[in-house]
């Protein structure tokens, strides 16, 4: 399998760390960032590596040579003038395989590349973009996908104040089919993938797939970001982040836990985030715990809210959390309800399912999709139903007394901890608070 790395960057903002070296040569805990990338590529079987070089190419050529010292085969292609990310790839197209992975030389990552490759092949798309939530969606360019995962729009900053978007950001890691790029060979450079080519491909009717990931991938292009990445590397967080490694998670209920319990939220206006919820989720995010919302939404079966309406509510939730520097990795909901016979209901959803809490279908689905480790995971909720779900799934349970249950009125068992908010729940889960 082939990987192409955009390694031409000058790294002006990292000048103090780099001297005259190109950006991918910046030292990250004892070796160049580019060497970390090549180690990851080799681990996942991407042993044919093409380096697209620009600034000071000899420093990279001299260090990596033909790649044999690193267990891969390396070809070096030098561009005479900066062509932009897409321009550089288009200029090198003849040297590339039918499908290739494109890596940006200033990102640190630990992604299960085999899994990404397989998902791209199954999608049949022209290109697949790795997308993920971040802690500042308000000033990030966002990607909108449909329920099948196909990209339907790119939303560049600034975002209009009266619209909410899901927190999905282009992480700058792509699987690309060469034949899909061929029609663009003669497009004028400089040309950037995210800003120019992908929007044009979408407009021309080419299919782009959004591959959602909970894994670590961050740009290290400024001194501050580089220092964050180095700290994450030294703490072991990056090493643990691959989807190939089972991850601990916190499953969290929605109504009454993250947002105010009102009588069935069926439109975004009724959705208000509770004090401490965003702060608590942010604390969990910062330690690398995966955060998954699991919620019963019988409003769908009742016909009070459509799937599209529910997406809008969730977009508002993600925007509100994002404004406070917090994000959820995934949202799972049950649209069903067992009791038939009401006006306006959707009979096909009026069924006994295995996903309506306290059944554990949502939890097991998330564990499968995201490779989560239930033995190291938690459940946070406000109701007896949540406690039962946690018990059925074998998860320790933290009750927040913001919604339904109130302190101690549980028939089904005793929570591990009763918290006043998600923030307090997070402190307990992270070991910063003792049981009462
Ligand atoms: Zn269900």
CSV table of N, CA, C and O in Angstrom, one decimal, residues 69-141:
chain,number,residue,atom,x,y,z
A,69,UNK,N,16.6,2.0,5.8
A,69,UNK,CA,17.0,2.1,7.2
A,69,UNK,C,15.7,2.1,8.1
A,69,UNK,O,15.8,1.8,9.3
A,70,UNK,N,14.6,2.5,7.5
A,70,UNK,CA,13.3,2.6,8.2
A,70,UNK,C,12.3,1.5,7.8
A,70,UNK,O,11.1,1.6,8.2
A,71,UNK,N,12.8,0.5,7.0
A,71,UNK,CA,11.9,-0.6,6.7
A,71,UNK,C,10.8,-0.2,5.6
A,71,UNK,O,9.8,-1.0,5.5
A,72,UNK,N,11.0,0.8,4.9
A,72,UNK,CA,10.1,1.2,3.8
A,72,UNK,C,10.9,1.6,2.6
A,72,UNK,O,12.1,1.7,2.6
A,73,UNK,N,10.2,1.7,1.5
A,73,UNK,CA,10.8,2.2,0.2
A,73,UNK,C,10.4,3.6,0.0
A,73,UNK,O,9.2,3.9,0.0
A,74,UNK,N,11.3,4.6,-0.1
A,74,UNK,CA,11.0,6.0,-0.3
A,74,UNK,C,11.4,6.5,-1.6
A,74,UNK,O,12.5,6.3,-2.1
A,75,UNK,N,10.5,7.2,-2.3
A,75,UNK,CA,10.8,8.1,-3.4
A,75,UNK,C,10.6,9.5,-3.1
A,75,UNK,O,9.7,9.9,-2.4
A,76,UNK,N,11.6,10.4,-3.5
A,76,UNK,CA,11.5,11.8,-3.3
A,76,UNK,C,11.1,12.6,-4.5
A,76,UNK,O,11.8,12.4,-5.6
A,77,UNK,N,10.1,13.4,-4.4
A,77,UNK,CA,9.7,14.2,-5.6
A,77,UNK,C,9.8,15.7,-5.1
A,77,UNK,O,9.1,16.0,-4.1
A,78,UNK,N,10.5,16.5,-5.8
A,78,UNK,CA,10.7,17.9,-5.4
A,78,UNK,C,9.9,18.8,-6.3
A,78,UNK,O,10.0,18.7,-7.5
A,79,UNK,N,9.1,19.7,-5.7
A,79,UNK,CA,8.4,20.7,-6.5
A,79,UNK,C,9.2,22.0,-6.5
A,79,UNK,O,9.9,22.3,-5.6
A,80,UNK,N,9.2,22.6,-7.7
A,80,UNK,CA,10.0,23.8,-7.9
A,80,UNK,C,9.4,25.0,-7.2
A,80,UNK,O,10.1,25.9,-6.8
A,81,UNK,N,8.1,25.1,-7.2
A,81,UNK,CA,7.4,26.2,-6.5
A,81,UNK,C,6.3,25.6,-5.8
A,81,UNK,O,5.7,24.6,-6.1
A,82,UNK,N,5.8,26.3,-4.7
A,82,UNK,CA,4.7,25.8,-3.9
A,82,UNK,C,3.4,25.8,-4.7
A,82,UNK,O,3.0,26.7,-5.3
A,83,UNK,N,2.8,24.6,-4.8
A,83,UNK,CA,1.6,24.4,-5.6
A,83,UNK,C,0.4,24.2,-4.7
A,83,UNK,O,-0.7,24.0,-5.3
A,84,UNK,N,0.5,24.2,-3.4
A,84,UNK,CA,-0.6,23.8,-2.5
A,84,UNK,C,-0.7,22.3,-2.4
A,84,UNK,O,-0.1,21.6,-3.2
A,85,UNK,N,-1.5,21.9,-1.4
A,85,UNK,CA,-1.6,20.4,-1.2
A,85,UNK,C,-2.1,19.7,-2.4
A,85,UNK,O,-1.5,18.7,-2.8
A,86,UNK,N,-3.2,20.1,-3.0
A,86,UNK,CA,-3.7,19.4,-4.1
A,86,UNK,C,-2.9,19.6,-5.4
A,86,UNK,O,-2.6,18.7,-6.1
A,87,UNK,N,-2.3,20.8,-5.5
A,87,UNK,CA,-1.4,21.1,-6.7
A,87,UNK,C,-0.2,20.1,-6.7
A,87,UNK,O,0.2,19.6,-7.7
A,88,UNK,N,0.4,19.9,-5.5
A,88,UNK,CA,1.5,19.1,-5.4
A,88,UNK,C,1.2,17.6,-5.7
A,88,UNK,O,2.0,16.9,-6.4
A,89,UNK,N,0.0,17.2,-5.3
A,89,UNK,CA,-0.4,15.8,-5.6
A,89,UNK,C,-0.7,15.6,-7.1
A,89,UNK,O,-0.3,14.6,-7.7
A,90,UNK,N,-1.4,16.6,-7.6
A,90,UNK,CA,-1.8,16.5,-9.0
A,90,UNK,C,-0.5,16.5,-9.9
A,90,UNK,O,-0.4,15.7,-10.9
A,91,UNK,N,0.5,17.3,-9.5
A,91,UNK,CA,1.7,17.3,-10.3
A,91,UNK,C,2.5,16.0,-10.2
A,91,UNK,O,3.3,15.6,-11.2
A,92,UNK,N,2.3,15.2,-9.2
A,92,UNK,CA,3.0,13.9,-9.0
A,92,UNK,C,2.1,12.7,-9.4
A,92,UNK,O,2.6,11.6,-9.2
A,93,UNK,N,1.0,13.0,-9.9
A,93,UNK,CA,0.0,11.9,-10.1
A,93,UNK,C,0.5,10.7,-10.9
A,93,UNK,O,0.2,9.5,-10.5
A,94,UNK,N,1.4,10.9,-11.9
A,94,UNK,CA,1.9,9.7,-12.6
A,94,UNK,C,2.7,8.8,-11.8
A,94,UNK,O,2.8,7.6,-12.1
A,95,UNK,N,3.2,9.3,-10.7
A,95,UNK,CA,4.0,8.4,-9.8
A,95,UNK,C,3.2,7.6,-8.8
A,95,UNK,O,3.8,6.9,-8.0
A,96,UNK,N,1.9,7.9,-8.8
A,96,UNK,CA,1.1,7.4,-7.7
A,96,UNK,C,0.3,6.1,-8.1
A,96,UNK,O,-0.1,5.9,-9.2
A,97,UNK,N,-0.1,5.3,-7.0
A,97,UNK,CA,-0.9,4.1,-7.2
A,97,UNK,C,-2.4,4.5,-7.5
A,97,UNK,O,-2.8,5.6,-7.3
A,98,UNK,N,-3.2,3.5,-7.8
A,98,UNK,CA,-4.6,3.7,-8.1
A,98,UNK,C,-5.3,4.2,-6.8
A,98,UNK,O,-6.2,5.0,-7.0
A,99,UNK,N,-4.9,3.8,-5.6
A,99,UNK,CA,-5.4,4.3,-4.4
A,99,UNK,C,-4.2,4.6,-3.5
A,99,UNK,O,-3.3,3.8,-3.4
A,100,UNK,N,-4.2,5.8,-2.9
A,100,UNK,CA,-3.1,6.1,-2.0
A,100,UNK,C,-3.6,6.9,-0.7
A,100,UNK,O,-4.7,7.5,-0.8
A,101,UNK,N,-2.8,6.8,0.3
A,101,UNK,CA,-3.1,7.5,1.5
A,101,UNK,C,-2.3,8.9,1.5
A,101,UNK,O,-1.1,8.8,1.1
A,102,UNK,N,-3.0,10.0,1.8
A,102,UNK,CA,-2.3,11.2,1.8
A,102,UNK,C,-2.1,11.8,3.3
A,102,UNK,O,-3.1,11.9,4.0
A,103,UNK,N,-0.9,12.0,3.7
A,103,UNK,CA,-0.6,12.5,5.0
A,103,UNK,C,0.0,13.9,4.9
A,103,UNK,O,0.9,14.1,4.1
A,104,UNK,N,-0.4,14.7,5.8
A,104,UNK,CA,0.2,16.1,5.9
A,104,UNK,C,1.4,16.0,6.8
A,104,UNK,O,1.3,15.5,8.0
A,105,UNK,N,2.6,16.6,6.4
A,105,UNK,CA,3.8,16.4,7.1
A,105,UNK,C,3.9,17.2,8.4
A,105,UNK,O,4.9,17.1,9.1
A,106,UNK,N,2.8,17.9,8.8
A,106,UNK,CA,2.9,18.6,10.1
A,106,UNK,C,1.9,18.0,11.1
A,106,UNK,O,1.6,18.7,12.1
A,107,UNK,N,1.3,16.8,10.8
A,107,UNK,CA,0.4,16.2,11.7
A,107,UNK,C,1.0,15.0,12.5
A,107,UNK,O,1.7,14.2,11.9
A,108,UNK,N,0.7,15.0,13.8
A,108,UNK,CA,1.1,13.8,14.5
A,108,UNK,C,-0.2,12.9,14.7
A,108,UNK,O,-1.3,13.5,15.0
A,109,UNK,N,-0.1,11.6,14.5
A,109,UNK,CA,-1.3,10.8,14.4
A,109,UNK,C,-1.0,9.4,14.9
A,109,UNK,O,0.2,8.9,14.8
A,110,UNK,N,-2.0,8.8,15.4
A,110,UNK,CA,-2.0,7.3,15.7
A,110,UNK,C,-3.3,6.8,15.2
A,110,UNK,O,-4.2,6.6,16.0
A,111,UNK,N,-3.4,6.5,14.0
A,111,UNK,CA,-4.7,6.0,13.4
A,111,UNK,C,-4.5,4.6,12.9
A,111,UNK,O,-3.4,4.3,12.3
A,112,UNK,N,-5.5,3.8,13.0
A,112,UNK,CA,-5.5,2.4,12.5
A,112,UNK,C,-5.7,2.6,10.9
A,112,UNK,O,-6.8,2.6,10.5
A,113,UNK,N,-4.6,2.6,10.2
A,113,UNK,CA,-4.7,3.0,8.8
A,113,UNK,C,-5.3,1.8,8.0
A,113,UNK,O,-5.9,2.1,6.9
A,114,UNK,N,-5.1,0.6,8.4
A,114,UNK,CA,-5.7,-0.6,7.7
A,114,UNK,C,-7.2,-0.4,7.7
A,114,UNK,O,-7.9,-0.7,6.7
A,115,UNK,N,-7.7,0.0,8.9
A,115,UNK,CA,-9.2,0.1,9.1
A,115,UNK,C,-9.7,1.2,8.2
A,115,UNK,O,-10.8,1.1,7.6
A,116,UNK,N,-9.0,2.3,8.1
A,116,UNK,CA,-9.3,3.5,7.3
A,116,UNK,C,-9.4,3.0,5.8
A,116,UNK,O,-10.3,3.3,5.0
A,117,UNK,N,-8.3,2.3,5.4
A,117,UNK,CA,-8.2,1.8,4.0
A,117,UNK,C,-9.4,0.9,3.7
A,117,UNK,O,-10.0,1.1,2.6
A,118,UNK,N,-9.7,0.0,4.6
A,118,UNK,CA,-10.9,-0.9,4.3
A,118,UNK,C,-12.2,-0.1,4.2
A,118,UNK,O,-13.0,-0.4,3.3
A,119,UNK,N,-12.4,0.9,5.1
A,119,UNK,CA,-13.6,1.6,5.0
A,119,UNK,C,-13.7,2.4,3.7
A,119,UNK,O,-14.8,2.6,3.1
A,120,UNK,N,-12.6,3.0,3.3
A,120,UNK,CA,-12.6,3.7,2.0
A,120,UNK,C,-12.9,2.8,0.9
A,120,UNK,O,-13.7,3.1,0.0
A,121,UNK,N,-12.3,1.6,0.8
A,121,UNK,CA,-12.6,0.7,-0.3
A,121,UNK,C,-14.0,0.3,-0.3
A,121,UNK,O,-14.7,0.3,-1.3
A,122,UNK,N,-14.6,0.1,0.9
A,122,UNK,CA,-16.0,-0.3,1.0
A,122,UNK,C,-16.9,0.9,0.6
A,122,UNK,O,-18.0,0.6,0.0
A,123,UNK,N,-16.5,2.1,0.8
A,123,UNK,CA,-17.4,3.2,0.5
A,123,UNK,C,-17.5,3.5,-1.1
A,123,UNK,O,-18.5,4.0,-1.5
A,124,UNK,N,-16.5,3.1,-1.8
A,124,UNK,CA,-16.5,3.3,-3.2
A,124,UNK,C,-16.3,4.8,-3.6
A,124,UNK,O,-16.5,5.1,-4.8
A,125,UNK,N,-16.0,5.6,-2.6
A,125,UNK,CA,-16.0,7.1,-2.9
A,125,UNK,C,-14.7,7.5,-3.6
A,125,UNK,O,-13.7,6.7,-3.7
A,126,UNK,N,-14.8,8.7,-4.2
A,126,UNK,CA,-13.6,9.2,-4.9
A,126,UNK,C,-12.5,9.5,-3.9
A,126,UNK,O,-11.3,9.2,-4.2
A,127,UNK,N,-12.8,9.9,-2.7
A,127,UNK,CA,-11.9,10.2,-1.6
A,127,UNK,C,-12.6,10.0,-0.3
A,127,UNK,O,-13.8,10.2,-0.2
A,128,UNK,N,-11.8,9.6,0.7
A,128,UNK,CA,-12.4,9.5,2.1
A,128,UNK,C,-11.6,10.5,2.9
A,128,UNK,O,-10.3,10.5,2.8
A,129,UNK,N,-12.3,11.3,3.7
A,129,UNK,CA,-11.6,12.3,4.6
A,129,UNK,C,-11.8,11.8,6.0
A,129,UNK,O,-12.9,11.5,6.5
A,130,UNK,N,-10.7,11.7,6.8
A,130,UNK,CA,-10.9,11.4,8.2
A,130,UNK,C,-11.4,12.6,8.9
A,130,UNK,O,-10.9,13.7,8.8
A,131,UNK,N,-12.6,12.4,9.6
A,131,UNK,CA,-13.2,13.6,10.3
A,131,UNK,C,-13.4,13.2,11.7
A,131,UNK,O,-13.6,12.1,12.1
A,132,UNK,N,-13.3,14.3,12.6
A,132,UNK,CA,-13.5,14.1,14.0
A,132,UNK,C,-13.9,15.4,14.7
A,132,UNK,O,-13.8,16.4,14.1
A,133,UNK,N,-14.5,15.3,15.9
A,133,UNK,CA,-14.8,16.5,16.6
A,133,UNK,C,-13.6,17.1,17.2
A,133,UNK,O,-12.6,16.4,17.4
A,134,UNK,N,-13.6,18.4,17.4
A,134,UNK,CA,-12.5,19.1,18.1
A,134,UNK,C,-13.1,20.0,19.2
A,134,UNK,O,-14.3,20.1,19.3
A,135,UNK,N,-12.2,20.6,20.0
A,135,UNK,CA,-12.7,21.4,21.1
A,135,UNK,C,-12.8,22.9,20.7
A,135,UNK,O,-13.0,23.8,21.6
A,136,UNK,N,-12.8,23.2,19.4
A,136,UNK,CA,-13.1,24.6,19.0
A,136,UNK,C,-13.8,24.6,17.7
A,136,UNK,O,-13.3,25.3,16.7
A,137,UNK,N,-15.0,24.0,17.6
A,137,UNK,CA,-15.7,23.9,16.3
A,137,UNK,C,-16.1,25.3,15.8
A,137,UNK,O,-16.3,25.5,14.6
A,138,UNK,N,-16.3,26.2,16.7
A,138,UNK,CA,-16.8,27.6,16.4
A,138,UNK,C,-15.9,28.3,15.4
A,138,UNK,O,-16.3,29.1,14.6
A,139,UNK,N,-14.5,28.0,15.5
A,139,UNK,CA,-13.6,28.7,14.6
A,139,UNK,C,-12.9,27.7,13.7
A,139,UNK,O,-11.8,27.9,13.2
A,140,UNK,N,-13.6,26.5,13.4
A,140,UNK,CA,-13.0,25.5,12.6
A,140,UNK,C,-13.9,25.4,11.3
A,140,UNK,O,-15.1,25.5,11.4
A,141,UNK,N,-13.3,25.0,10.2
A,141,UNK,CA,-14.0,24.7,9.0
A,141,UNK,C,-14.7,23.3,9.3
A,141,UNK,O,-14.0,22.4,9.7
